[in-house]
mmCIF file of N, CA and C in Angstrom:
data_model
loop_
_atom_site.group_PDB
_atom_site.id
_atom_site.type_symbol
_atom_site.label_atom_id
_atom_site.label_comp_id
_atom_site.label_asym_id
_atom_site.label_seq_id
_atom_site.Cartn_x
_atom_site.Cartn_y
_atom_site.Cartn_z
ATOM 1 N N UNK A 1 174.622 107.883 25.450
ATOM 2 C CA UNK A 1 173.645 107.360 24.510
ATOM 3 C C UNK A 1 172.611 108.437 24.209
ATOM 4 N N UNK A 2 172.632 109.268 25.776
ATOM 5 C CA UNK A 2 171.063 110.216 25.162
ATOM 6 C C UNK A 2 169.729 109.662 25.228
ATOM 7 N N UNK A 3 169.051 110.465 25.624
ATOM 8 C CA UNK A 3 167.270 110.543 25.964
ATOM 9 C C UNK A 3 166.937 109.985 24.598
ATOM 10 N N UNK A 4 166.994 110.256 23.803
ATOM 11 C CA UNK A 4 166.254 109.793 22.468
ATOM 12 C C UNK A 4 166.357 108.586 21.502
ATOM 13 N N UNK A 5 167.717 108.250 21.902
ATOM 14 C CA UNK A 5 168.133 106.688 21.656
ATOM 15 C C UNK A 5 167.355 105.703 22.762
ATOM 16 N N UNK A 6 167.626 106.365 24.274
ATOM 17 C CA UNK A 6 167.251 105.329 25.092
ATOM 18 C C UNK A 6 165.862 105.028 24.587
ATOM 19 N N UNK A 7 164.875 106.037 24.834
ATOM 20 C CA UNK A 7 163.583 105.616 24.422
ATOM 21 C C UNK A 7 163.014 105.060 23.515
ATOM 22 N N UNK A 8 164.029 104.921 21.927
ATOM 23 C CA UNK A 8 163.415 104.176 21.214
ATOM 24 C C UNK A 8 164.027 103.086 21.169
ATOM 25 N N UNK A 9 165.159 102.620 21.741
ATOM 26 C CA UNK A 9 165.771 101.284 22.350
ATOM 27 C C UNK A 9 164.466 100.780 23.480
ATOM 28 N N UNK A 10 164.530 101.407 24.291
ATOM 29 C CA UNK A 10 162.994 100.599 24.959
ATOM 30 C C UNK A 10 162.044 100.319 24.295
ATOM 31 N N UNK A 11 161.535 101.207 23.841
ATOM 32 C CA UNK A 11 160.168 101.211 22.427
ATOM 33 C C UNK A 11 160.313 99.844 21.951
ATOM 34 N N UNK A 12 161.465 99.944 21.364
ATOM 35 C CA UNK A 12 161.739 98.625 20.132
ATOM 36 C C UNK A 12 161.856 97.308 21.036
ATOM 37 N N UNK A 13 162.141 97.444 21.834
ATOM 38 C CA UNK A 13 162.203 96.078 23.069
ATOM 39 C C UNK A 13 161.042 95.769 23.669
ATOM 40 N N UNK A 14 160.251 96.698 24.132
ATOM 41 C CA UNK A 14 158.740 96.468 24.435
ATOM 42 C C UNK A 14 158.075 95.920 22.910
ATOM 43 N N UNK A 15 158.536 96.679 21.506
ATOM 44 C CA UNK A 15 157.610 95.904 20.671
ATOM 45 C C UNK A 15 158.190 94.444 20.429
ATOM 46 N N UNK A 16 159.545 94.764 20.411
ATOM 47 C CA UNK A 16 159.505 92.937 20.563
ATOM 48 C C UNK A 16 159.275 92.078 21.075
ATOM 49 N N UNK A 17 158.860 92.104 22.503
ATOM 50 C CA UNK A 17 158.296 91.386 23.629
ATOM 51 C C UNK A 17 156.827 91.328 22.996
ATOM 52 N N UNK A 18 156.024 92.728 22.786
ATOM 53 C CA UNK A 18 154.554 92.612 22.064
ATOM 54 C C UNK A 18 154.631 91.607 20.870
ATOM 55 N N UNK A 19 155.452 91.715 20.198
ATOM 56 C CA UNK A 19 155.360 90.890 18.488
ATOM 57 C C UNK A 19 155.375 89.187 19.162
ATOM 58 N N UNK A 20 156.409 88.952 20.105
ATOM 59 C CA UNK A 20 156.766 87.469 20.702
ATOM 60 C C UNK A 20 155.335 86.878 20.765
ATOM 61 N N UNK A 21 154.808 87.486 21.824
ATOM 62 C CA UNK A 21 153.569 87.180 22.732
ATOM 63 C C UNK A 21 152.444 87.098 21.395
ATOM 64 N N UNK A 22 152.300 88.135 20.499
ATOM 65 C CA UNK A 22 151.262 88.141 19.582
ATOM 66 C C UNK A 22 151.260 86.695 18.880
ATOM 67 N N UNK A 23 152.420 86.580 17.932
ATOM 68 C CA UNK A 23 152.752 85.537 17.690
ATOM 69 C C UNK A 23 152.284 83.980 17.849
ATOM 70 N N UNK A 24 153.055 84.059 19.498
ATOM 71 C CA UNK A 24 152.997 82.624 19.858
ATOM 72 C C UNK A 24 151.892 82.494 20.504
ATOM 73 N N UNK A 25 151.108 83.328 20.922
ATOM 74 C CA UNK A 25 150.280 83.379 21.771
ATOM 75 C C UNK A 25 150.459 83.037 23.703
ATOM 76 N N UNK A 26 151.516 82.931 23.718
ATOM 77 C CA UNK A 26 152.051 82.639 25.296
ATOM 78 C C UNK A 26 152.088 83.942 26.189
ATOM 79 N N UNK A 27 152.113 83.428 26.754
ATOM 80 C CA UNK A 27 152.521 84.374 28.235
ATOM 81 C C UNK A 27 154.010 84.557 28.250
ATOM 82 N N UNK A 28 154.472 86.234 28.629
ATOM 83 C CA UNK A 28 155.726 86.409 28.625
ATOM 84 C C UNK A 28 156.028 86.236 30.494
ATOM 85 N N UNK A 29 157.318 85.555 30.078
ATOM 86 C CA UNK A 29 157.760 85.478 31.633
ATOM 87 C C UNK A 29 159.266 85.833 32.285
ATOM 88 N N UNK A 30 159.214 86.986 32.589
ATOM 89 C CA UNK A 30 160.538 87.630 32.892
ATOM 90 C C UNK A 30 162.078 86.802 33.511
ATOM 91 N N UNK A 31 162.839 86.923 32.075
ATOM 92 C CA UNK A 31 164.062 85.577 32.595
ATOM 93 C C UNK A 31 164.691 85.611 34.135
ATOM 94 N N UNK A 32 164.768 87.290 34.936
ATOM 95 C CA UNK A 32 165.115 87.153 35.929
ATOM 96 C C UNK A 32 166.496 87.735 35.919
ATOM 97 N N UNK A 33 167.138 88.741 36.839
ATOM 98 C CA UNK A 33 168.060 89.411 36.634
ATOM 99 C C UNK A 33 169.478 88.237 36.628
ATOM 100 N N UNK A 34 169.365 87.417 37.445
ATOM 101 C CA UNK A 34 170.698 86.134 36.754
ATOM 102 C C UNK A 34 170.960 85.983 35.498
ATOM 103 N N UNK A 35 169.877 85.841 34.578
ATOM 104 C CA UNK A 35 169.883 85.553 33.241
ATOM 105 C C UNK A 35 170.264 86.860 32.719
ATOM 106 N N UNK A 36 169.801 87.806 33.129
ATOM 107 C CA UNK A 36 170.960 88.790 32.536
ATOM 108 C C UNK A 36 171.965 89.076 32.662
ATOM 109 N N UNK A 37 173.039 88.849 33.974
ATOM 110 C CA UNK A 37 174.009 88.807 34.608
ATOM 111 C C UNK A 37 174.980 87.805 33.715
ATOM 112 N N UNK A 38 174.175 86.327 33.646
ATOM 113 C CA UNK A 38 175.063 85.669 32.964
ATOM 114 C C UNK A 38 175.184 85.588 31.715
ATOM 115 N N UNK A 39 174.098 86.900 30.670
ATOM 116 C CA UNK A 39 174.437 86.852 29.629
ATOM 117 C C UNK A 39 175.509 87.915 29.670
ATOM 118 N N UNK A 40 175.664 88.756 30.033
ATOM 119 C CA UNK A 40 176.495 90.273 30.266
ATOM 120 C C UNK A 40 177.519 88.811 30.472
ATOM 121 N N UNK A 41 177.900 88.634 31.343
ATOM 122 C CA UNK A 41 179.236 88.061 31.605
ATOM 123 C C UNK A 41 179.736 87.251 30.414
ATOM 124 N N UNK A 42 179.096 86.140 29.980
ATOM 125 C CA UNK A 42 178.980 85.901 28.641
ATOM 126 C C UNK A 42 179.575 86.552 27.497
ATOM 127 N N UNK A 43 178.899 87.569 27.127
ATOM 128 C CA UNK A 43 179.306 88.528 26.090
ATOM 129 C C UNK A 43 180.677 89.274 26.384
ATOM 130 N N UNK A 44 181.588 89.859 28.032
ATOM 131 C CA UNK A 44 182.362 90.240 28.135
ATOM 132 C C UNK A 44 183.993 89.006 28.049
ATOM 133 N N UNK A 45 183.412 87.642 28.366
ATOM 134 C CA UNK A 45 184.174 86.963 28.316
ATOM 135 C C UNK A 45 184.886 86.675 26.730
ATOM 136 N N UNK A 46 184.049 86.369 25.701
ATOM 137 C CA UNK A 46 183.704 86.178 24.754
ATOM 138 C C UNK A 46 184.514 86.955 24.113
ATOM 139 N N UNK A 47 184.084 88.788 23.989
ATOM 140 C CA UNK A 47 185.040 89.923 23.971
ATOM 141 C C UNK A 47 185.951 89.866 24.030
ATOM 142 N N UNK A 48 186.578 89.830 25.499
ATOM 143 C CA UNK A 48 188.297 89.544 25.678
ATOM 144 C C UNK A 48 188.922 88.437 25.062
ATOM 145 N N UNK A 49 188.286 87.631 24.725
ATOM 146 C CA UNK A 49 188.544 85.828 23.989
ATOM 147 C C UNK A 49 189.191 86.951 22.577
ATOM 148 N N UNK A 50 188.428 87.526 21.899
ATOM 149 C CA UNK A 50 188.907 87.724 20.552
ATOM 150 C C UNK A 50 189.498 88.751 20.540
ATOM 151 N N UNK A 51 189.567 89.402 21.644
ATOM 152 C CA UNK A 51 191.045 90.611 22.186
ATOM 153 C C UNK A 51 192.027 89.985 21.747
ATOM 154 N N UNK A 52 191.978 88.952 22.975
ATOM 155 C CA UNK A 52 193.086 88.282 23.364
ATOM 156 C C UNK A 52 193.892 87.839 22.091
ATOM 157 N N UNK A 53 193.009 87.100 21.033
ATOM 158 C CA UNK A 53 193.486 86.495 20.009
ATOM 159 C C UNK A 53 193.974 87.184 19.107
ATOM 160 N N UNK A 54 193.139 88.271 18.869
ATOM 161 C CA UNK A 54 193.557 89.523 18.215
ATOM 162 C C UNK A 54 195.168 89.505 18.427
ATOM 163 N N UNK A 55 195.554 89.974 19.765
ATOM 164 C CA UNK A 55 196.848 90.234 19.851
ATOM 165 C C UNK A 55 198.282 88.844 20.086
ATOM 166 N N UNK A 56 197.607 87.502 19.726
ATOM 167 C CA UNK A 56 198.158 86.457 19.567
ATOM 168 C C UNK A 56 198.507 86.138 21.271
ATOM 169 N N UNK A 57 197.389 85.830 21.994
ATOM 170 C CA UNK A 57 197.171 85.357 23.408
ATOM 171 C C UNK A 57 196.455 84.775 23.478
ATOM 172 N N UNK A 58 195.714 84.471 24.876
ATOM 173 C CA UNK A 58 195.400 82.832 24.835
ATOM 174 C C UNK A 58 194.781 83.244 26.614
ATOM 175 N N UNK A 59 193.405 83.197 26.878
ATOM 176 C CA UNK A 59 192.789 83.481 27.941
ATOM 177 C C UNK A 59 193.026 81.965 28.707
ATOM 178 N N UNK A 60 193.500 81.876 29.550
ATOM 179 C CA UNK A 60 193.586 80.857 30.783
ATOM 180 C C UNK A 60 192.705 81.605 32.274
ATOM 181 N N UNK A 61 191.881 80.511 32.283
ATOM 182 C CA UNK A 61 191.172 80.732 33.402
ATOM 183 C C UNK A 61 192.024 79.898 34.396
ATOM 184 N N UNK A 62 191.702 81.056 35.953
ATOM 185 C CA UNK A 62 192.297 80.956 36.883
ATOM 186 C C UNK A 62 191.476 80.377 38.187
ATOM 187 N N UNK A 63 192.051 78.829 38.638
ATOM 188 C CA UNK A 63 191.150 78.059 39.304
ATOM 189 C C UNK A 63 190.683 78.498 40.689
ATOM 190 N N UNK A 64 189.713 78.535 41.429
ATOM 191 C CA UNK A 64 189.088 79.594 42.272
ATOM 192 C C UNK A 64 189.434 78.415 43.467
ATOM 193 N N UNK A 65 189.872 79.136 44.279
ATOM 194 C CA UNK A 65 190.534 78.593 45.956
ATOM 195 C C UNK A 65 188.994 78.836 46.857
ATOM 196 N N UNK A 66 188.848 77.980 47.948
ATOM 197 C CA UNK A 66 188.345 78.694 49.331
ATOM 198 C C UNK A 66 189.113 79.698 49.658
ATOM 199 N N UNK A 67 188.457 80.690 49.982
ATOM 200 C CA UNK A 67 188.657 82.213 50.659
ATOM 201 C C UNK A 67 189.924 81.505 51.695
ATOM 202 N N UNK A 68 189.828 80.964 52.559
ATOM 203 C CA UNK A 68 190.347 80.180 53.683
ATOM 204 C C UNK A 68 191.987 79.308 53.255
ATOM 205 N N UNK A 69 191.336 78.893 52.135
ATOM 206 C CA UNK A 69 193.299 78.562 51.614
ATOM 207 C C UNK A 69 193.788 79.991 50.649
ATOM 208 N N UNK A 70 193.391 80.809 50.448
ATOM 209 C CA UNK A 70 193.796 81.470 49.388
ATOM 210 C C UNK A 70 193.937 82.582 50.670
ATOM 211 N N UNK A 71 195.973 82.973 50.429
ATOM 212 C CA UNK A 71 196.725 83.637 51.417
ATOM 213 C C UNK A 71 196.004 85.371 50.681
ATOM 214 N N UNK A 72 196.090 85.419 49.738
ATOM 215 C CA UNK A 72 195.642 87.091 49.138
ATOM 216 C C UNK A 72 194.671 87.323 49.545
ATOM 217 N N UNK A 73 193.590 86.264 49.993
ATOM 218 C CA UNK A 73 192.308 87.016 50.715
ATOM 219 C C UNK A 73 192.375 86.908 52.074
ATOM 220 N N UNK A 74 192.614 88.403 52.929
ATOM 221 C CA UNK A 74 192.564 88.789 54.291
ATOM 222 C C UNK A 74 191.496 88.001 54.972
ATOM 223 N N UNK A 75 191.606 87.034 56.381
ATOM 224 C CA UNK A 75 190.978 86.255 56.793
ATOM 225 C C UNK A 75 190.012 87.142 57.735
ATOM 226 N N UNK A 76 189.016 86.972 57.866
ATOM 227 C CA UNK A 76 187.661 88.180 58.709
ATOM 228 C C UNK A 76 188.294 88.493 59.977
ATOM 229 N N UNK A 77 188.305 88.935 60.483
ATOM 230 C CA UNK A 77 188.025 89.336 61.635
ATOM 231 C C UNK A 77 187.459 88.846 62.889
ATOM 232 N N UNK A 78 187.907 88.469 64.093
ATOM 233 C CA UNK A 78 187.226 87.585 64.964
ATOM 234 C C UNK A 78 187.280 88.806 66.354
#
């Protein structure tokens, strides 16, 4: 990306946080790194969705086991 993009990508994100707050007059309150996590995940899921379709497929999610029944995950150590 480069030094000079990053900084005015921040710039422009700090003024939009400034313009929010001016605005509404509220207090800004930081969503919290989850909320970014689950937008990132979000947006990558989403992505592969119109991969997928792109190439005439079809994303099936895969139902999540206990560690404990599920033989592919190595049981700890005792």
């Amino acid at each position: 990306m480069g030094a000079p993009k990053a900084i005015t990508a921040t710039a422009h994100k700090i003024a939009q946080i400034f313009y929010k707050l001016w605005v509404t007059g509220g207090n800004y309150s930081d969503p919290g790194m989850d909320y970014y996590e689950q937008k990132y995940h979000e947006q990558i899921l989403q992505h592969l969705t119109h991969r997928a379709a792109a190439l005439g497929l079809e994303l099936v999610p895969i139902e999540q086991q206990p560690a404990e029944n599920n033989p592919s995950v190595p049981a700890p150590a005792t």
